[in-house]
mmCIF file of N, CA and C in Angstrom:
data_model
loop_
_atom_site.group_PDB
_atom_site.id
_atom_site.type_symbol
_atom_site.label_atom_id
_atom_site.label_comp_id
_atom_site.label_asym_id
_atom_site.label_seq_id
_atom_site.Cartn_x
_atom_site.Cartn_y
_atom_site.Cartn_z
ATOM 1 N N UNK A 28 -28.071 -60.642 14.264
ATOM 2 C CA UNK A 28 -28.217 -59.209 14.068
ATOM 3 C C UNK A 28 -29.711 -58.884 14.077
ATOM 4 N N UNK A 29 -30.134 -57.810 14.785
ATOM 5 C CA UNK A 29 -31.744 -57.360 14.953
ATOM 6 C C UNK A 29 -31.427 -55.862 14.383
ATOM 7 N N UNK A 30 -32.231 -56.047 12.974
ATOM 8 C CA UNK A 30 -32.504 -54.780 12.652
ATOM 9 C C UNK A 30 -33.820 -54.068 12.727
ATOM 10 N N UNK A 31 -34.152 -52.742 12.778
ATOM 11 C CA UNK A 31 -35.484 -52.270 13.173
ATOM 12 C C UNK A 31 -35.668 -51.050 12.243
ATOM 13 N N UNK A 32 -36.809 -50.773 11.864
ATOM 14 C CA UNK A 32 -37.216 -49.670 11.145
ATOM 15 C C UNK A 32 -37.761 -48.282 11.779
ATOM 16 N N UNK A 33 -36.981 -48.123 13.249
ATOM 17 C CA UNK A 33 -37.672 -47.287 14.078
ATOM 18 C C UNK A 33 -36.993 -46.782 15.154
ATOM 19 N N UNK A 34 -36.876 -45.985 16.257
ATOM 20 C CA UNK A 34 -36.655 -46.366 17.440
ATOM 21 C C UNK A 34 -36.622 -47.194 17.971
ATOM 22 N N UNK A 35 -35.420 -47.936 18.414
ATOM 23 C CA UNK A 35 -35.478 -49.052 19.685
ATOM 24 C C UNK A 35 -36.511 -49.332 20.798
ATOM 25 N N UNK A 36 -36.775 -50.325 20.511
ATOM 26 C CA UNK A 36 -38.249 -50.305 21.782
ATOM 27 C C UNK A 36 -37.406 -50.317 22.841
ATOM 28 N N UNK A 37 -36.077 -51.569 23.539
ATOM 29 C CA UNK A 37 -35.651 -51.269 24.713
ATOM 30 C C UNK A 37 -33.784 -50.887 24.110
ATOM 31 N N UNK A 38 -33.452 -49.979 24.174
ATOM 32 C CA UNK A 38 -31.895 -49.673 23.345
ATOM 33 C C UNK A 38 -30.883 -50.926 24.666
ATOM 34 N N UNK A 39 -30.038 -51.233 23.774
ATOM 35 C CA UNK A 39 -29.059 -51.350 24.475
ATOM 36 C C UNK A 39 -29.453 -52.959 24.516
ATOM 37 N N UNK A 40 -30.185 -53.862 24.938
ATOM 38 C CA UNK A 40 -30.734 -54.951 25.491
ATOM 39 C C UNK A 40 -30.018 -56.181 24.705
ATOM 40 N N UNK A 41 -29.990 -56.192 23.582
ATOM 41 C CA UNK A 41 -29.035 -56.837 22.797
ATOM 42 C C UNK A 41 -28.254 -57.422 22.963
ATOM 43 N N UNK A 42 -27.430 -56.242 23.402
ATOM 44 C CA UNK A 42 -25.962 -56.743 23.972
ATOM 45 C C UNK A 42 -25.999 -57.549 25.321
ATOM 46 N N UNK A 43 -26.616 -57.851 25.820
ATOM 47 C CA UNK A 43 -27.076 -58.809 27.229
ATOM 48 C C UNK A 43 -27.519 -60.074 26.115
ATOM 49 N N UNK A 44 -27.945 -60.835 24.864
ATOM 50 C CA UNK A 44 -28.390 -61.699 24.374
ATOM 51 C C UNK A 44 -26.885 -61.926 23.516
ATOM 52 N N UNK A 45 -26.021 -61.101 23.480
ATOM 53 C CA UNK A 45 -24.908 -60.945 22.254
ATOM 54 C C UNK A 45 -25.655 -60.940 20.963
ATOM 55 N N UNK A 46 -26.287 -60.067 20.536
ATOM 56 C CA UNK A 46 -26.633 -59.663 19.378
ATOM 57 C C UNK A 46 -26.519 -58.574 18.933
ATOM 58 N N UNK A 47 -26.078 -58.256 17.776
ATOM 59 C CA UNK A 47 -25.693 -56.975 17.192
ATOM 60 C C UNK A 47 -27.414 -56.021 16.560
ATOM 61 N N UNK A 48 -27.056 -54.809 17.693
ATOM 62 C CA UNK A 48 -28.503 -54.167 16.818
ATOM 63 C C UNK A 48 -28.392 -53.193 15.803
ATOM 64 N N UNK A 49 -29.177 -52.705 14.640
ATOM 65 C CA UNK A 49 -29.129 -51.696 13.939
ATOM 66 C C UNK A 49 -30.478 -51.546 14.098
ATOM 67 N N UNK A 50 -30.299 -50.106 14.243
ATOM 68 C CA UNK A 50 -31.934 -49.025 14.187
ATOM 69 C C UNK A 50 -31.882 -47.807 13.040
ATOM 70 N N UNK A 51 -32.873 -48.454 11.981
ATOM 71 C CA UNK A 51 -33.206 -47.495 10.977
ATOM 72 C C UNK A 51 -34.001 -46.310 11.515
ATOM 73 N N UNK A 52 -33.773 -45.107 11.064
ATOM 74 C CA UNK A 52 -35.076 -44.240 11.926
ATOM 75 C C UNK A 52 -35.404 -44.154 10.256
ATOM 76 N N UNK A 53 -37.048 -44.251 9.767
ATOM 77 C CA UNK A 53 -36.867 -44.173 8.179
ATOM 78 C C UNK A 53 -37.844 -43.224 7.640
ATOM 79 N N UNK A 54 -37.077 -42.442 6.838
ATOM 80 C CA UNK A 54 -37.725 -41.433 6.255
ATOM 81 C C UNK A 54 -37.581 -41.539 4.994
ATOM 82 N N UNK A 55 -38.483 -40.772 4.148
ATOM 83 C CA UNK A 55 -37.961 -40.777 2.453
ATOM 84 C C UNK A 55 -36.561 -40.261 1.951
ATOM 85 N N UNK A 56 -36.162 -41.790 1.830
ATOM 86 C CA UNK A 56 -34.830 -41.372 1.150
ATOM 87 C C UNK A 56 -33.951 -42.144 0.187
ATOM 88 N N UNK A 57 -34.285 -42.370 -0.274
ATOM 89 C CA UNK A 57 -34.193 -43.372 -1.377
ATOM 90 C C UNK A 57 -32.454 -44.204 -1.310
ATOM 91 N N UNK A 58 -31.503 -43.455 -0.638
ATOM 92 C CA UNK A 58 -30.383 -43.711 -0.560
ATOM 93 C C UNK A 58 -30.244 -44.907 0.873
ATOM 94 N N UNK A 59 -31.296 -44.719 1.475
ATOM 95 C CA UNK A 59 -31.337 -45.314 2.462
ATOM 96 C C UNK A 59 -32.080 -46.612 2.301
ATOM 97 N N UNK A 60 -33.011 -46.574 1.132
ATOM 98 C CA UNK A 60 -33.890 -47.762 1.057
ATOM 99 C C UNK A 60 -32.949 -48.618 0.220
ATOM 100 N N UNK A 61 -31.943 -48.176 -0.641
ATOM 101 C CA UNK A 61 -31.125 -48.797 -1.299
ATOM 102 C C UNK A 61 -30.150 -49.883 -0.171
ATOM 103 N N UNK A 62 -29.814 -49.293 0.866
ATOM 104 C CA UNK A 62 -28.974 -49.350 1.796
ATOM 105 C C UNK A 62 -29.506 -50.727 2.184
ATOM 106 N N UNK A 63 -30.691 -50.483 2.540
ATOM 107 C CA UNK A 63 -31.534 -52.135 3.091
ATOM 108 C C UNK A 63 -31.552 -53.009 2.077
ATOM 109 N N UNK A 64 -31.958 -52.962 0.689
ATOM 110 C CA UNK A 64 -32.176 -53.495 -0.378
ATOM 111 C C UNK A 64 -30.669 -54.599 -0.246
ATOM 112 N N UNK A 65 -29.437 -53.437 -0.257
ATOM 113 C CA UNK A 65 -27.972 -54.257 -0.227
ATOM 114 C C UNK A 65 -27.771 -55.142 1.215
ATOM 115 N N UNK A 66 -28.627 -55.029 2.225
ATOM 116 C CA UNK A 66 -28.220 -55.738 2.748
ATOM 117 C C UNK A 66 -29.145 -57.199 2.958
ATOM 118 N N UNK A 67 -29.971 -56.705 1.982
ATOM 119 C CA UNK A 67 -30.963 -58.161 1.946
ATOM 120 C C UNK A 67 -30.505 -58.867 1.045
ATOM 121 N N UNK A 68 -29.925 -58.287 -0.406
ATOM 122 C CA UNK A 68 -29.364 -59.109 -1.258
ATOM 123 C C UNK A 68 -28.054 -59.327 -1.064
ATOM 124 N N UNK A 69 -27.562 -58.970 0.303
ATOM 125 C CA UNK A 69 -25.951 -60.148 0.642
ATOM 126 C C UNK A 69 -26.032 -60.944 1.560
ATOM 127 N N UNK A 70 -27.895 -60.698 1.862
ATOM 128 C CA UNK A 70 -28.023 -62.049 3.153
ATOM 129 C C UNK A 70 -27.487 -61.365 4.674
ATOM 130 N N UNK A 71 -27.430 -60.044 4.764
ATOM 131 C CA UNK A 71 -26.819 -59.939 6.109
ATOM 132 C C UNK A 71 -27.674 -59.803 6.905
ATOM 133 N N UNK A 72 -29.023 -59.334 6.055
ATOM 134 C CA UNK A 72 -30.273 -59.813 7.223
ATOM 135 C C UNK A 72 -31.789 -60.131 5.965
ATOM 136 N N UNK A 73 -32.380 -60.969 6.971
ATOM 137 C CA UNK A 73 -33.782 -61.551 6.106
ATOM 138 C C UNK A 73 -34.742 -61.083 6.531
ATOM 139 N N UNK A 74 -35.672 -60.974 5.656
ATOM 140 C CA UNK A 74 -36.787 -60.214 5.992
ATOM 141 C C UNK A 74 -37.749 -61.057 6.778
ATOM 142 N N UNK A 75 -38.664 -61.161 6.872
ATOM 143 C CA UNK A 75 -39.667 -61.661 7.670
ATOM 144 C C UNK A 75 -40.758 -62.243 6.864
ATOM 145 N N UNK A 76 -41.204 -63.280 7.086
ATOM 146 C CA UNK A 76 -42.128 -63.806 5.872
ATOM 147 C C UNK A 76 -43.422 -62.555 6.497
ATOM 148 N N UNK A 77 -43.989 -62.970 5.036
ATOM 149 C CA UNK A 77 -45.414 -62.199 4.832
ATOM 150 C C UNK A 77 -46.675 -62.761 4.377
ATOM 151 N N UNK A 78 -47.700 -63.015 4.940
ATOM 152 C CA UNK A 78 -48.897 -63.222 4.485
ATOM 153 C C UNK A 78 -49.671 -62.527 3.995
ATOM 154 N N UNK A 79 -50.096 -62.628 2.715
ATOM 155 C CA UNK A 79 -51.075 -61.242 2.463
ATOM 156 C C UNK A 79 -52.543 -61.798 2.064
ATOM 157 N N UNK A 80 -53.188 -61.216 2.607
ATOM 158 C CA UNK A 80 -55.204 -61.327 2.620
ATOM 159 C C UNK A 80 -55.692 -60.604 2.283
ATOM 160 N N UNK A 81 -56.781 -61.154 1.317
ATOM 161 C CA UNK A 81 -57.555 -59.764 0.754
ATOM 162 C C UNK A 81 -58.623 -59.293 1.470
ATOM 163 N N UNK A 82 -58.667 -57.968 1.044
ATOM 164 C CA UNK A 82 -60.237 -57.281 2.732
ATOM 165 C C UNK A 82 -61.310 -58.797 3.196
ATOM 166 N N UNK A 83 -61.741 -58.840 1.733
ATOM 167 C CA UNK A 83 -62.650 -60.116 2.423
ATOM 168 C C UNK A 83 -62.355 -61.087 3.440
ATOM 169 N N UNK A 84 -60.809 -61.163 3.362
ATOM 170 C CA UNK A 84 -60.391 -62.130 4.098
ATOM 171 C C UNK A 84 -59.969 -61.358 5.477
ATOM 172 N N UNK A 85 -59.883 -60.430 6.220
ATOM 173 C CA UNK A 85 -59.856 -60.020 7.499
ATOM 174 C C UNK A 85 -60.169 -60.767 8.367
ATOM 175 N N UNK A 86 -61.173 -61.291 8.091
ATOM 176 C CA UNK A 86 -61.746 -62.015 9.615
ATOM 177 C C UNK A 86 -60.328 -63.231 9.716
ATOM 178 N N UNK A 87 -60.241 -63.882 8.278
ATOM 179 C CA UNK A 87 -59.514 -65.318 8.388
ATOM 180 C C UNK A 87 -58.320 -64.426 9.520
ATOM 181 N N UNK A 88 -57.482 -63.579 8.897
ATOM 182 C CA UNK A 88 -56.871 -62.729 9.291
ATOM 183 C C UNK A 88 -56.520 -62.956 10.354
ATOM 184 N N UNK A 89 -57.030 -62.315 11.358
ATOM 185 C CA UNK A 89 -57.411 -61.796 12.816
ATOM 186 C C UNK A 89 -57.441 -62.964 13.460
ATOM 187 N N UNK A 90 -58.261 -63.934 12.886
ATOM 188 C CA UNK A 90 -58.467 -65.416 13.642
ATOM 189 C C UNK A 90 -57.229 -66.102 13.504
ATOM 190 N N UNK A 91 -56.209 -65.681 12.694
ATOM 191 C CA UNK A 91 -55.154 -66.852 12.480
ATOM 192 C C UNK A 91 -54.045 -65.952 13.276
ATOM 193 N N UNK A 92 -54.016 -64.956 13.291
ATOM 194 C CA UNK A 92 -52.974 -64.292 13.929
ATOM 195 C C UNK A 92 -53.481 -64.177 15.269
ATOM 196 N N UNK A 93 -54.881 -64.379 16.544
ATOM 197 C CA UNK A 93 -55.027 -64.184 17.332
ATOM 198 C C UNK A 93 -54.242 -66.023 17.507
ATOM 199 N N UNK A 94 -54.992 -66.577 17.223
ATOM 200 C CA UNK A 94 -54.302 -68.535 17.227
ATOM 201 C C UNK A 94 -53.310 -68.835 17.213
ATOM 202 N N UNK A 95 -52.015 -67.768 17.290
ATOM 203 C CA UNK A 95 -50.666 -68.017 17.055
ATOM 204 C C UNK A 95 -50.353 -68.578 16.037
ATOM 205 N N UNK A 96 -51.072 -68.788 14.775
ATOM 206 C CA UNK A 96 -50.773 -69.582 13.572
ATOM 207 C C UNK A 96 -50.018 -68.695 12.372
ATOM 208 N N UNK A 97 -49.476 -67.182 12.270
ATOM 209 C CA UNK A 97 -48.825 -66.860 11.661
ATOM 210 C C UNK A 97 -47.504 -66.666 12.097
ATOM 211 N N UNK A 98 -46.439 -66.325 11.255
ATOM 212 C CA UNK A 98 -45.339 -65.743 12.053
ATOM 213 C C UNK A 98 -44.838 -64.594 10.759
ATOM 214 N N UNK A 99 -44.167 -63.704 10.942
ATOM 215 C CA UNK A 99 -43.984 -62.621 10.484
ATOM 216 C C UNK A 99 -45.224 -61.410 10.447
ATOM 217 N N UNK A 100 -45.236 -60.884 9.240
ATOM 218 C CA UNK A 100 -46.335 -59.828 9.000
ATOM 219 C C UNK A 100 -47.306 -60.214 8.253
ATOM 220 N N UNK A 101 -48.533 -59.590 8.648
ATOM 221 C CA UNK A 101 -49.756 -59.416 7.783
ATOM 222 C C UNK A 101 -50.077 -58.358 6.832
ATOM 223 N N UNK A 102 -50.496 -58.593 6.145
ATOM 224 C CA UNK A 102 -50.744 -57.408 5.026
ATOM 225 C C UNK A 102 -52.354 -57.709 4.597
ATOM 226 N N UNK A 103 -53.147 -56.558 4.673
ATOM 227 C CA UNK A 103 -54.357 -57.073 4.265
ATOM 228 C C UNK A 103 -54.379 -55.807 3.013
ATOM 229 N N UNK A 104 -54.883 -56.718 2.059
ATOM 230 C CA UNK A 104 -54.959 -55.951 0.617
ATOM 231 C C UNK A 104 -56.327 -54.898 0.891
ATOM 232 N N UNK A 105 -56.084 -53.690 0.702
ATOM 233 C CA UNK A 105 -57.248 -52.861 0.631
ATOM 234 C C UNK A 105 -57.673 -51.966 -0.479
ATOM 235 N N UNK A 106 -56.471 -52.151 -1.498
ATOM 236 C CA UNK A 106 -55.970 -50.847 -2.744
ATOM 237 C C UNK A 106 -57.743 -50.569 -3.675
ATOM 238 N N UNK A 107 -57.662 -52.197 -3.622
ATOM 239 C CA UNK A 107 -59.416 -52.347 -4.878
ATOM 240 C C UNK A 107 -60.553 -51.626 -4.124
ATOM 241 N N UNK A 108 -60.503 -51.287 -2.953
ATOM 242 C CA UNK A 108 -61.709 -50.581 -1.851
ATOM 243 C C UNK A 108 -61.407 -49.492 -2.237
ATOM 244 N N UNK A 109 -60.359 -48.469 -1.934
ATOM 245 C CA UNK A 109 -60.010 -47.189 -1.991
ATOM 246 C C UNK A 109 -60.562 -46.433 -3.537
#
């Protein structure tokens, strides 16, 4: 199952791999974030690991994700700058 938080980049394509798609379009709605929440805590889909770096660390960042050495998302901490 490929779920997405957006518009479909190519709709339909899926079904040529046999995979089931769901497309969130996501706005504030709390009924909806619940919705994902239940389907992460029955396992029907997993999230994506996450790395998180603090500003200082950008460069490591950039260099490890240009190197193919991450997989999922990056998060670079910026909250203590602001």
């Amino acid at each position: 199952r490929l779920v997405t938080i957006g518009e479909p980049l190519c709709p339909g394509l899926g079904k040529q791999y046999g995979i089931e798609e769901l497309d969130f379009v996501v706005k504030p709605s709390g009924d909806q974030l619940r919705s994902v929440v239940e389907l992460i805590n029955s396992e029907q889909i997993a999230t994506p690991e996450i790395t998180t770096y603090s500003f200082e660390q950008c460069g490591t960042a950039l260099s490890e994700n240009m190197l193919g050495h991450t997989r999922g998302k990056i998060i670079i901490e910026v909250a203590p700058y602001i």
